[in-house]
C-alpha cells in the first residue's frame, strides 16, 4: 500500500477566483481534486460523507482523518484564509 497524500495549492485561476484547489491521493495511487471556493480555516467538523462527496476516493475514516490533519497544517501556508 502506498502513502496517502494531500495537497492544497493555488494556481493563476485560483488567484483570480479567490480559492484553493486540493488533491487527495489514496494508498492505491488514485487521486481526486476539489475546488474550495471559500476555504475555511478548519475542516475538523467534516465527516467522512462530506469528504467523500468532495474527494471521490475517500473510503475510510483513516482517509478522512488524514485529510483533516493535513488541511489544518497546510491552510497555514495561506494567511489570506486564516
Short mmCIF file of C-alpha atoms in Angstrom, two decimals:
data_model
loop_
_atom_site.label_atom_id
_atom_site.label_comp_id
_atom_site.label_asym_id
_atom_site.label_seq_id
_atom_site.Cartn_x
_atom_site.Cartn_y
_atom_site.Cartn_z
CA UNK A 1 0.00 0.00 0.00
CA UNK A 2 1.32 3.44 -0.91
CA UNK A 3 1.33 6.54 1.18
CA UNK A 4 -1.60 8.91 1.47
CA UNK A 5 -1.01 12.38 0.05
CA UNK A 6 -2.91 15.62 0.37
CA UNK A 7 -2.00 18.95 -1.16
CA UNK A 8 -3.61 22.38 -1.03
CA UNK A 9 -2.45 24.56 -3.90
CA UNK A 10 -3.19 27.71 -5.76
CA UNK A 11 -2.68 28.40 -9.47
CA UNK A 12 -3.39 31.52 -11.53
CA UNK A 13 -7.08 30.63 -11.83
CA UNK A 14 -7.34 30.20 -8.06
CA UNK A 15 -5.73 33.59 -7.54
CA UNK A 16 -8.27 35.20 -9.84
CA UNK A 17 -11.28 33.38 -8.38
CA UNK A 18 -10.04 33.54 -4.77
CA UNK A 19 -9.96 29.94 -3.68
CA UNK A 20 -7.82 26.84 -3.33
CA UNK A 21 -7.53 23.51 -5.07
CA UNK A 22 -6.93 20.34 -3.09
CA UNK A 23 -5.78 16.94 -4.27
CA UNK A 24 -6.07 13.73 -2.26
CA UNK A 25 -4.23 10.59 -3.34
CA UNK A 26 -5.11 7.33 -1.61
CA UNK A 27 -2.81 4.41 -0.88
CA UNK A 28 -3.56 2.79 -4.23
CA UNK A 29 -2.43 5.88 -6.15
CA UNK A 30 -5.93 7.11 -7.07
CA UNK A 31 -6.26 10.89 -6.97
CA UNK A 32 -9.17 13.27 -6.86
CA UNK A 33 -9.23 17.06 -6.84
CA UNK A 34 -11.67 19.51 -5.32
CA UNK A 35 -12.06 23.30 -5.58
CA UNK A 36 -12.63 25.15 -2.30
CA UNK A 37 -14.21 28.44 -3.36
CA UNK A 38 -14.21 29.81 0.20
CA UNK A 39 -11.61 27.84 2.14
CA UNK A 40 -12.37 27.52 5.81
CA UNK A 41 -9.70 27.83 8.48
CA UNK A 42 -10.63 24.33 9.65
CA UNK A 43 -12.43 21.27 8.33
CA UNK A 44 -12.23 19.35 11.62
CA UNK A 45 -16.04 19.19 11.63
CA UNK A 46 -16.15 17.49 8.19
CA UNK A 47 -17.49 13.95 8.33
CA UNK A 48 -16.43 11.10 6.07
CA UNK A 49 -19.57 11.52 3.94
CA UNK A 50 -18.82 15.20 3.27
CA UNK A 51 -15.19 14.48 2.41
CA UNK A 52 -16.28 11.53 0.25
CA UNK A 53 -18.52 13.89 -1.73
CA UNK A 54 -15.59 16.26 -2.28
CA UNK A 55 -12.96 13.59 -2.94
CA UNK A 56 -14.41 10.51 -4.61
CA UNK A 57 -11.63 8.23 -3.38
CA UNK A 58 -12.20 8.83 0.35
CA UNK A 59 -13.33 5.43 1.57
CA UNK A 60 -12.32 5.12 5.22
CA UNK A 61 -12.21 7.16 8.40
CA UNK A 62 -8.42 6.92 8.12
CA UNK A 63 -8.62 8.83 4.82
CA UNK A 64 -10.92 11.46 6.35
CA UNK A 65 -8.72 11.92 9.42
CA UNK A 66 -5.63 12.25 7.21
CA UNK A 67 -7.30 14.96 5.12
CA UNK A 68 -8.49 16.88 8.18
CA UNK A 69 -4.99 16.78 9.70
CA UNK A 70 -3.18 17.76 6.50
CA UNK A 71 -5.67 20.51 5.70
CA UNK A 72 -5.12 22.03 9.16
CA UNK A 73 -1.36 22.10 8.60
CA UNK A 74 -1.39 23.29 5.01
CA UNK A 75 -4.00 26.04 5.33
CA UNK A 76 -1.46 27.87 7.49
CA UNK A 77 0.54 28.46 4.29
CA UNK A 78 -2.29 30.65 3.00
CA UNK A 79 -2.59 33.54 5.50
CA UNK A 80 -5.36 35.16 3.47
CA UNK A 81 -7.68 32.36 4.69
CA UNK A 82 -6.68 32.42 8.37
#
